[in-house]
Short mmCIF file of C-alpha atoms in Angstrom, two decimals:
data_model
loop_
_atom_site.label_atom_id
_atom_site.label_comp_id
_atom_site.label_asym_id
_atom_site.label_seq_id
_atom_site.Cartn_x
_atom_site.Cartn_y
_atom_site.Cartn_z
CA UNK A 6 27.68 48.97 29.94
CA UNK A 7 25.80 51.21 31.70
CA UNK A 8 26.21 53.56 28.84
CA UNK A 9 22.53 53.78 26.61
CA UNK A 10 24.04 52.41 23.31
CA UNK A 11 24.82 54.59 20.19
CA UNK A 12 22.72 52.88 17.64
CA UNK A 13 21.48 54.33 14.19
CA UNK A 14 17.85 54.56 14.27
CA UNK A 15 15.01 57.29 13.03
CA UNK A 16 11.75 56.29 15.01
CA UNK A 17 8.53 56.73 13.85
CA UNK A 18 7.49 60.65 15.73
CA UNK A 19 3.63 59.40 15.19
CA UNK A 20 3.81 56.41 17.21
CA UNK A 21 6.15 57.66 20.19
CA UNK A 22 3.46 60.11 20.62
CA UNK A 23 1.08 56.91 21.65
CA UNK A 24 0.56 55.74 24.74
CA UNK A 25 2.10 52.10 25.21
CA UNK A 26 -0.45 49.47 25.52
CA UNK A 27 -1.34 45.87 24.92
CA UNK A 28 -4.14 43.52 24.06
CA UNK A 29 -4.91 41.84 26.97
CA UNK A 30 -7.74 40.39 25.41
CA UNK A 31 -5.34 38.60 22.95
CA UNK A 32 -8.26 38.78 20.52
CA UNK A 33 -5.88 38.81 17.85
CA UNK A 34 -3.66 35.77 18.74
CA UNK A 35 -3.04 32.78 16.24
CA UNK A 36 -1.77 29.51 17.03
CA UNK A 37 0.41 27.89 14.58
CA UNK A 38 0.47 23.79 15.88
CA UNK A 39 3.99 21.92 15.18
CA UNK A 40 4.57 18.80 15.45
CA UNK A 41 5.20 16.82 18.48
CA UNK A 42 3.33 19.07 20.75
CA UNK A 43 5.16 22.05 19.92
CA UNK A 44 3.23 25.03 19.20
CA UNK A 45 4.07 29.41 18.56
CA UNK A 46 1.23 31.87 19.44
CA UNK A 47 1.35 34.92 17.17
CA UNK A 48 -0.06 38.51 17.55
CA UNK A 49 0.63 41.00 15.00
CA UNK A 50 1.18 44.45 16.81
CA UNK A 51 0.07 43.13 19.96
CA UNK A 52 1.88 45.97 21.94
CA UNK A 53 0.66 49.56 20.50
CA UNK A 54 3.50 52.42 21.26
CA UNK A 55 6.27 50.24 20.72
CA UNK A 56 8.36 52.96 19.12
CA UNK A 57 8.08 54.87 22.79
CA UNK A 58 8.67 51.34 24.68
CA UNK A 59 11.50 50.66 22.35
CA UNK A 60 13.02 53.65 23.60
CA UNK A 61 12.16 53.07 27.28
CA UNK A 62 13.89 50.05 27.22
CA UNK A 63 17.08 50.70 25.37
CA UNK A 64 17.78 53.86 27.84
CA UNK A 65 16.59 51.78 31.34
CA UNK A 66 18.35 48.40 30.73
CA UNK A 67 22.05 48.03 31.93
CA UNK A 68 23.20 46.26 28.63
CA UNK A 69 25.46 43.89 28.74
CA UNK A 70 28.02 41.47 26.54
CA UNK A 71 27.47 38.41 27.51
CA UNK A 72 29.83 35.11 26.95
CA UNK A 73 29.41 31.75 26.57
CA UNK A 74 32.47 28.73 26.66
CA UNK A 75 32.92 27.38 22.80
CA UNK A 76 35.02 24.70 22.53
CA UNK A 77 38.07 25.86 24.50
CA UNK A 78 37.72 29.35 24.64
CA UNK A 79 35.02 31.69 25.89
CA UNK A 80 33.45 33.91 23.46
CA UNK A 81 31.01 36.77 23.21
CA UNK A 82 27.17 36.67 22.51
CA UNK A 83 26.84 39.15 19.43
CA UNK A 84 24.41 41.37 20.56
CA UNK A 85 23.58 42.74 24.34
CA UNK A 86 21.57 41.54 26.66
CA UNK A 87 19.50 42.16 30.43
CA UNK A 88 18.15 39.99 32.77
CA UNK A 89 15.39 41.14 35.48
CA UNK A 90 12.87 39.79 37.98
CA UNK A 91 9.62 41.10 37.06
CA UNK A 92 9.42 42.48 40.37
CA UNK A 93 12.51 44.76 40.40
CA UNK A 94 12.02 46.11 36.98
CA UNK A 95 13.60 50.06 36.42
CA UNK A 96 11.06 52.91 36.38
CA UNK A 97 9.47 53.76 33.28
CA UNK A 98 9.09 50.12 32.37
CA UNK A 99 5.84 49.27 34.04
CA UNK A 100 4.16 48.25 30.56
CA UNK A 101 6.18 45.40 31.04
CA UNK A 102 5.30 44.26 34.31
CA UNK A 103 1.43 44.69 32.96
CA UNK A 104 2.45 42.87 30.15
CA UNK A 105 3.57 40.28 32.42
CA UNK A 106 0.54 39.77 34.56
CA UNK A 107 -1.68 39.79 31.32
CA UNK A 108 0.68 36.95 29.77
CA UNK A 109 0.97 34.75 33.10
CA UNK A 110 -3.04 34.96 33.06
CA UNK A 111 -3.77 33.98 29.49
CA UNK A 112 -1.11 30.96 29.49
CA UNK A 113 -1.74 29.70 33.23
CA UNK A 114 2.26 30.37 34.53
CA UNK A 115 3.96 33.15 36.24
CA UNK A 116 5.86 34.57 33.32
CA UNK A 117 7.65 37.14 35.59
CA UNK A 118 11.52 36.43 34.92
CA UNK A 119 12.33 39.28 32.23
CA UNK A 120 15.25 39.46 30.06
CA UNK A 121 15.49 41.21 26.67
CA UNK A 122 18.13 41.65 23.88
CA UNK A 123 19.46 44.27 21.37
CA UNK A 124 20.05 43.47 18.23
CA UNK A 125 22.31 46.44 17.19
CA UNK A 126 22.19 45.32 13.31
CA UNK A 127 21.95 42.97 11.06
CA UNK A 128 25.51 41.40 12.34
CA UNK A 129 23.90 40.75 15.51
CA UNK A 130 22.35 37.69 15.46
CA UNK A 131 21.41 34.21 17.89
CA UNK A 132 22.48 30.73 16.50
CA UNK A 133 19.98 27.63 16.39
CA UNK A 134 19.26 26.66 20.48
CA UNK A 135 16.61 25.64 22.47
CA UNK A 136 16.41 27.51 26.38
CA UNK A 137 18.84 25.97 28.41
CA UNK A 138 17.45 24.79 31.43
CA UNK A 139 13.91 25.36 29.75
CA UNK A 140 14.81 22.08 27.09
CA UNK A 141 15.02 19.85 29.83
CA UNK A 142 11.43 20.35 31.25
CA UNK A 143 7.93 18.23 29.43
CA UNK A 144 6.37 21.67 28.75
CA UNK A 145 7.56 25.45 29.24
CA UNK A 146 6.17 28.63 28.17
CA UNK A 147 8.44 31.55 26.71
CA UNK A 148 6.71 34.90 25.07
CA UNK A 149 8.44 36.65 23.16
CA UNK A 150 7.36 40.64 22.48
CA UNK A 151 9.77 42.37 19.47
CA UNK A 152 10.75 45.69 19.42
CA UNK A 153 12.24 47.88 16.74
CA UNK A 154 12.82 47.08 12.69
CA UNK A 155 11.62 43.01 12.02
CA UNK A 156 14.22 40.32 12.13
CA UNK A 157 13.27 36.68 10.93
CA UNK A 158 12.62 34.50 13.58
CA UNK A 159 13.19 30.66 12.12
CA UNK A 160 12.25 27.40 14.06
CA UNK A 161 12.99 23.27 13.23
CA UNK A 162 12.85 20.27 14.67
CA UNK A 163 15.54 19.42 17.19
CA UNK A 164 17.51 16.56 14.78
CA UNK A 165 16.84 18.64 11.62
CA UNK A 166 13.95 18.79 9.07
CA UNK A 167 12.61 21.90 7.34
CA UNK A 168 12.20 25.52 9.09
CA UNK A 169 9.08 27.26 9.45
CA UNK A 170 9.64 31.20 10.15
CA UNK A 171 7.80 34.76 10.58
CA UNK A 172 9.47 38.00 10.38
CA UNK A 173 8.81 39.80 13.72
CA UNK A 174 8.88 43.31 14.73
CA UNK A 175 6.93 46.43 15.40
CA UNK A 176 5.21 45.36 18.64
CA UNK A 177 4.79 41.82 17.35
CA UNK A 178 4.18 38.80 19.73
CA UNK A 179 5.30 34.82 19.74
CA UNK A 180 4.86 32.61 22.58
CA UNK A 181 6.24 29.35 22.41
CA UNK A 182 4.68 26.86 24.22
CA UNK A 183 4.11 22.80 24.24
CA UNK A 184 7.36 20.69 23.87
CA UNK A 185 8.90 23.76 21.92
CA UNK A 186 11.78 24.26 23.75
CA UNK A 187 12.82 20.29 24.21
CA UNK A 188 11.35 19.19 20.79
CA UNK A 189 12.16 22.44 18.46
CA UNK A 190 15.17 24.45 18.26
CA UNK A 191 14.86 28.82 17.27
CA UNK A 192 17.21 31.21 16.17
CA UNK A 193 17.66 35.10 14.53
CA UNK A 194 20.23 34.58 11.65
CA UNK A 195 22.51 37.41 10.35
CA UNK A 196 21.02 39.32 7.49
CA UNK A 197 23.24 41.75 5.24
CA UNK A 198 20.92 45.34 6.45
CA UNK A 199 18.50 45.68 9.44
CA UNK A 200 17.51 48.23 12.07
CA UNK A 201 18.16 48.00 15.62
CA UNK A 202 15.55 45.54 17.17
CA UNK A 203 15.04 44.76 20.90
CA UNK A 204 13.48 41.76 22.13
CA UNK A 205 11.64 41.37 25.22
CA UNK A 206 11.43 38.08 27.01
CA UNK A 207 9.01 36.67 29.69
CA UNK A 208 10.01 33.20 31.70
CA UNK A 209 9.18 31.57 34.49
CA UNK A 210 11.25 32.74 37.88
CA UNK A 211 12.88 29.76 38.23
CA UNK A 212 15.02 30.55 34.63
CA UNK A 213 18.44 31.95 35.48
CA UNK A 214 19.89 34.62 32.86
CA UNK A 215 22.46 36.33 35.17
CA UNK A 216 25.79 35.93 36.43
CA UNK A 217 27.38 36.16 33.14
CA UNK A 218 25.02 33.41 31.25
CA UNK A 219 23.85 33.84 28.28
CA UNK A 220 19.66 34.53 28.23
CA UNK A 221 18.54 32.17 25.20
CA UNK A 222 17.92 34.78 23.11
CA UNK A 223 15.19 35.56 20.15
#
């Protein structure tokens, strides 16, 4: 699916006039400590000019419908996806490369594998899961920048328990770290109505989201 998807969206003209920047000082980051060694860092509005970045990612990505096995059949993921190496981002996405550098410096790991998911409306979603490869590691870091319409982002302990969650969008940053991928699960549930949302994800290069395999999505 190489053409830009047709979505119902009215971006803010005021934000489109802004340059695309982010806060490399992470001045507004707040850490939420979960149990079993997991944590989440949150920074509201970490990206300025988020509407412009939404449009840039929407147009630059070669969006695909990825599939996954379910029982005795293969099903399509209810969202569109793309994956790049940080060194191979399309023209126009230089701000994302700068974000990757800032995130890598802050968290001490090379978060240079970039992927993105497009939630076209409230029917697009992702079920409870942990990153397939990263959940086998003692600790892992995954950073997510949410663009466009805010959507609920839910987390719950693996094996069951009370969930926590936040509404993320419009340039918000969420970083899952510690044992998050191993001891917790996360999801973006369906909602009755929603404008389109793109989440841009940063992982280490040993994560492989290609070959028709779905990225663990936020």
